[in-house]
mmCIF file with all atom_site columns, C-alpha atoms in Angstrom:
data_model
loop_
_atom_site.group_PDB
_atom_site.id
_atom_site.type_symbol
_atom_site.label_atom_id
_atom_site.label_alt_id
_atom_site.label_comp_id
_atom_site.label_asym_id
_atom_site.label_entity_id
_atom_site.label_seq_id
_atom_site.pdbx_PDB_ins_code
_atom_site.Cartn_x
_atom_site.Cartn_y
_atom_site.Cartn_z
_atom_site.occupancy
_atom_site.B_iso_or_equiv
_atom_site.pdbx_formal_charge
_atom_site.auth_seq_id
_atom_site.auth_comp_id
_atom_site.auth_asym_id
_atom_site.auth_atom_id
_atom_site.pdbx_PDB_model_num
ATOM 1  C CA . MET A 1 1  ? 0.001   -0.060 0.014   1.00 49.00 ? 262 MET A CA 1
ATOM 2  C CA . SER A 1 2  ? 1.484   3.457  -0.969  1.00 52.00 ? 263 SER A CA 1
ATOM 3  C CA . GLN A 1 3  ? 1.401   6.384  1.204   1.00 55.00 ? 264 GLN A CA 1
ATOM 4  C CA . ASN A 1 4  ? 0.328   9.822  -0.374  1.00 56.00 ? 265 ASN A CA 1
ATOM 5  C CA . THR A 1 5  ? 3.537   11.976 0.078   1.00 51.00 ? 266 THR A CA 1
ATOM 6  C CA . ASP A 1 6  ? 5.018   14.901 -1.833  1.00 56.00 ? 267 ASP A CA 1
ATOM 7  C CA . PRO A 1 7  ? 8.682   14.986 -3.059  1.00 59.00 ? 268 PRO A CA 1
ATOM 8  C CA . ALA A 1 8  ? 9.782   16.605 0.167   1.00 64.00 ? 269 ALA A CA 1
ATOM 9  C CA . GLY A 1 9  ? 8.725   13.319 1.970   1.00 67.00 ? 270 GLY A CA 1
ATOM 10 C CA . GLU A 1 10 ? 5.736   14.825 4.053   1.00 75.00 ? 271 GLU A CA 1
ATOM 11 C CA . ASN A 1 11 ? 2.457   13.176 4.471   1.00 84.00 ? 272 ASN A CA 1
ATOM 12 C CA . GLY A 1 12 ? -0.879  15.183 4.195   1.00 83.00 ? 273 GLY A CA 1
ATOM 13 C CA . PHE A 1 13 ? -1.209  15.611 7.757   1.00 82.00 ? 274 PHE A CA 1
ATOM 14 C CA . VAL A 1 14 ? 2.113   17.348 8.178   1.00 84.00 ? 275 VAL A CA 1
ATOM 15 C CA . ARG A 1 15 ? 1.337   19.747 5.118   1.00 83.00 ? 276 ARG A CA 1
ATOM 16 C CA . PHE A 1 16 ? -1.843  20.650 6.693   1.00 78.00 ? 277 PHE A CA 1
ATOM 17 C CA . LEU A 1 17 ? -0.329  21.370 10.166  1.00 79.00 ? 278 LEU A CA 1
ATOM 18 C CA . LYS A 1 18 ? 2.291   23.602 8.503   1.00 82.00 ? 279 LYS A CA 1
ATOM 19 C CA . ARG A 1 19 ? -0.286  25.566 6.624   1.00 81.00 ? 280 ARG A CA 1
ATOM 20 C CA . LYS A 1 20 ? -2.858  25.805 9.234   1.00 80.00 ? 281 LYS A CA 1
ATOM 21 C CA . TRP A 1 21 ? -0.934  26.197 12.420  1.00 83.00 ? 282 TRP A CA 1
ATOM 22 C CA . LEU A 1 22 ? -1.962  29.686 13.193  1.00 81.00 ? 283 LEU A CA 1
ATOM 23 C CA . ALA A 1 23 ? -5.764  28.845 12.787  1.00 81.00 ? 284 ALA A CA 1
ATOM 24 C CA . ILE A 1 24 ? -5.261  25.746 15.269  1.00 82.00 ? 285 ILE A CA 1
ATOM 25 C CA . VAL A 1 25 ? -3.736  28.076 17.692  1.00 86.00 ? 286 VAL A CA 1
ATOM 26 C CA . LEU A 1 26 ? -6.228  30.626 17.525  1.00 84.00 ? 287 LEU A CA 1
ATOM 27 C CA . VAL A 1 27 ? -9.114  27.954 17.907  1.00 83.00 ? 288 VAL A CA 1
ATOM 28 C CA . VAL A 1 28 ? -7.417  26.379 20.969  1.00 87.00 ? 289 VAL A CA 1
ATOM 29 C CA . LEU A 1 29 ? -7.352  29.860 22.711  1.00 86.00 ? 290 LEU A CA 1
ATOM 30 C CA . LEU A 1 30 ? -10.867 30.704 21.747  1.00 81.00 ? 291 LEU A CA 1
ATOM 31 C CA . LEU A 1 31 ? -12.012 27.431 23.372  1.00 82.00 ? 292 LEU A CA 1
ATOM 32 C CA . VAL A 1 32 ? -9.809  28.270 26.575  1.00 84.00 ? 293 VAL A CA 1
ATOM 33 C CA . VAL A 1 33 ? -11.367 31.863 26.947  1.00 79.00 ? 294 VAL A CA 1
ATOM 34 C CA . ALA A 1 34 ? -14.925 30.434 26.280  1.00 76.00 ? 295 ALA A CA 1
ATOM 35 C CA . ILE A 1 35 ? -14.459 27.760 28.900  1.00 79.00 ? 296 ILE A CA 1
ATOM 36 C CA . GLN A 1 36 ? -12.905 30.132 31.310  1.00 79.00 ? 297 GLN A CA 1
ATOM 37 C CA . ASN A 1 37 ? -15.763 32.472 31.100  1.00 72.00 ? 298 ASN A CA 1
ATOM 38 C CA . GLY A 1 38 ? -18.477 29.670 31.043  1.00 72.00 ? 299 GLY A CA 1
ATOM 39 C CA . VAL A 1 39 ? -17.067 28.466 34.344  1.00 73.00 ? 300 VAL A CA 1
ATOM 40 C CA . ALA A 1 40 ? -16.835 32.039 35.840  1.00 71.00 ? 301 ALA A CA 1
ATOM 41 C CA . ASP A 1 41 ? -20.674 32.480 34.898  1.00 74.00 ? 302 ASP A CA 1
ATOM 42 C CA . GLU A 1 42 ? -20.445 36.120 34.166  1.00 82.00 ? 303 GLU A CA 1
ATOM 43 C CA . THR A 1 43 ? -22.640 38.032 31.748  1.00 87.00 ? 304 THR A CA 1
ATOM 44 C CA . SER A 1 44 ? -21.945 40.791 29.207  1.00 86.00 ? 305 SER A CA 1
ATOM 45 C CA . THR A 1 45 ? -24.289 43.543 28.299  1.00 88.00 ? 306 THR A CA 1
ATOM 46 C CA . ILE A 1 46 ? -24.102 44.745 24.816  1.00 87.00 ? 307 ILE A CA 1
ATOM 47 C CA . LEU A 1 47 ? -26.020 47.809 23.359  1.00 88.00 ? 308 LEU A CA 1
ATOM 48 C CA . LEU A 1 48 ? -27.414 47.073 19.963  1.00 82.00 ? 309 LEU A CA 1
ATOM 49 C CA . LEU A 1 49 ? -29.117 49.994 18.257  1.00 87.00 ? 310 LEU A CA 1
ATOM 50 C CA . TRP A 1 50 ? -31.980 50.541 20.704  1.00 88.00 ? 311 TRP A CA 1
ATOM 51 C CA . ALA A 1 51 ? -31.901 47.217 22.553  1.00 90.00 ? 312 ALA A CA 1
ATOM 52 C CA . GLN A 1 52 ? -29.750 46.085 25.522  1.00 93.00 ? 313 GLN A CA 1
ATOM 53 C CA . LEU A 1 53 ? -28.799 42.536 25.449  1.00 89.00 ? 314 LEU A CA 1
ATOM 54 C CA . THR A 1 54 ? -27.336 40.728 28.527  1.00 92.00 ? 315 THR A CA 1
ATOM 55 C CA . ILE A 1 55 ? -25.853 37.177 27.482  1.00 90.00 ? 316 ILE A CA 1
ATOM 56 C CA . PRO A 1 56 ? -23.252 35.025 28.915  1.00 88.00 ? 317 PRO A CA 1
ATOM 57 C CA . THR A 1 57 ? -19.554 36.153 28.111  1.00 84.00 ? 318 THR A CA 1
ATOM 58 C CA . TRP A 1 58 ? -18.764 32.672 26.723  1.00 82.00 ? 319 TRP A CA 1
ATOM 59 C CA . ALA A 1 59 ? -21.794 32.967 24.254  1.00 85.00 ? 320 ALA A CA 1
ATOM 60 C CA . LEU A 1 60 ? -20.355 36.344 23.062  1.00 86.00 ? 321 LEU A CA 1
ATOM 61 C CA . VAL A 1 61 ? -16.799 34.989 22.593  1.00 83.00 ? 322 VAL A CA 1
ATOM 62 C CA . LEU A 1 62 ? -18.370 32.289 20.453  1.00 85.00 ? 323 LEU A CA 1
ATOM 63 C CA . ILE A 1 63 ? -20.529 34.682 18.559  1.00 88.00 ? 324 ILE A CA 1
ATOM 64 C CA . VAL A 1 64 ? -17.804 36.929 17.734  1.00 88.00 ? 325 VAL A CA 1
ATOM 65 C CA . PHE A 1 65 ? -15.752 33.903 16.492  1.00 86.00 ? 326 PHE A CA 1
ATOM 66 C CA . VAL A 1 66 ? -18.326 32.681 14.365  1.00 89.00 ? 327 VAL A CA 1
ATOM 67 C CA . VAL A 1 67 ? -18.874 36.231 12.841  1.00 89.00 ? 328 VAL A CA 1
ATOM 68 C CA . GLY A 1 68 ? -15.273 36.571 12.229  1.00 88.00 ? 329 GLY A CA 1
ATOM 69 C CA . GLY A 1 69 ? -15.146 33.180 10.591  1.00 87.00 ? 330 GLY A CA 1
ATOM 70 C CA . VAL A 1 70 ? -18.007 34.207 8.191   1.00 88.00 ? 331 VAL A CA 1
ATOM 71 C CA . VAL A 1 71 ? -16.327 37.395 7.230   1.00 89.00 ? 332 VAL A CA 1
ATOM 72 C CA . GLY A 1 72 ? -13.200 35.639 6.506   1.00 87.00 ? 333 GLY A CA 1
ATOM 73 C CA . TRP A 1 73 ? -14.799 33.050 4.441   1.00 86.00 ? 334 TRP A CA 1
ATOM 74 C CA . ILE A 1 74 ? -16.426 35.748 2.422   1.00 88.00 ? 335 ILE A CA 1
ATOM 75 C CA . PHE A 1 75 ? -13.283 37.556 1.934   1.00 87.00 ? 336 PHE A CA 1
ATOM 76 C CA . ALA A 1 76 ? -11.393 34.374 0.818   1.00 85.00 ? 337 ALA A CA 1
ATOM 77 C CA . ARG A 1 77 ? -14.195 33.581 -1.674  1.00 85.00 ? 338 ARG A CA 1
ATOM 78 C CA . ASN A 1 78 ? -14.205 36.952 -3.106  1.00 83.00 ? 339 ASN A CA 1
ATOM 79 C CA . ARG A 1 79 ? -10.363 36.654 -3.640  1.00 81.00 ? 340 ARG A CA 1
ATOM 80 C CA . ALA A 1 80 ? -10.385 33.447 -5.248  1.00 79.00 ? 341 ALA A CA 1
ATOM 81 C CA . ALA A 1 81 ? -13.221 34.495 -7.683  1.00 80.00 ? 342 ALA A CA 1
ATOM 82 C CA . ARG A 1 82 ? -10.990 37.649 -8.592  1.00 80.00 ? 343 ARG A CA 1
ATOM 83 C CA . ARG A 1 83 ? -7.889  35.361 -9.139  1.00 82.00 ? 344 ARG A CA 1
ATOM 84 C CA . SER A 1 84 ? -10.000 33.007 -11.279 1.00 84.00 ? 345 SER A CA 1
ATOM 85 C CA . ARG A 1 85 ? -11.183 35.974 -13.550 1.00 80.00 ? 346 ARG A CA 1
ATOM 86 C CA . ARG A 1 86 ? -7.708  36.984 -14.325 1.00 76.00 ? 347 ARG A CA 1
#
């Protein structure tokens, strides 16, 4: 059985880690912050236009992370579309 390797002798998992190490570290840090704030049972108050929302801090951290991920995905998709048009 042959193993999928590139000319440098690295397998796919090692290439994945080399390309995505920063994203992996950021997700781990996000989980640490969310878990610490979930254990502390603190709430955050957010003013959103005319409404005042009070939500757990861990939920706020996760919402900000998801919104950032969606925005990053949209920017990456737009960049790929621009490159394919060239």
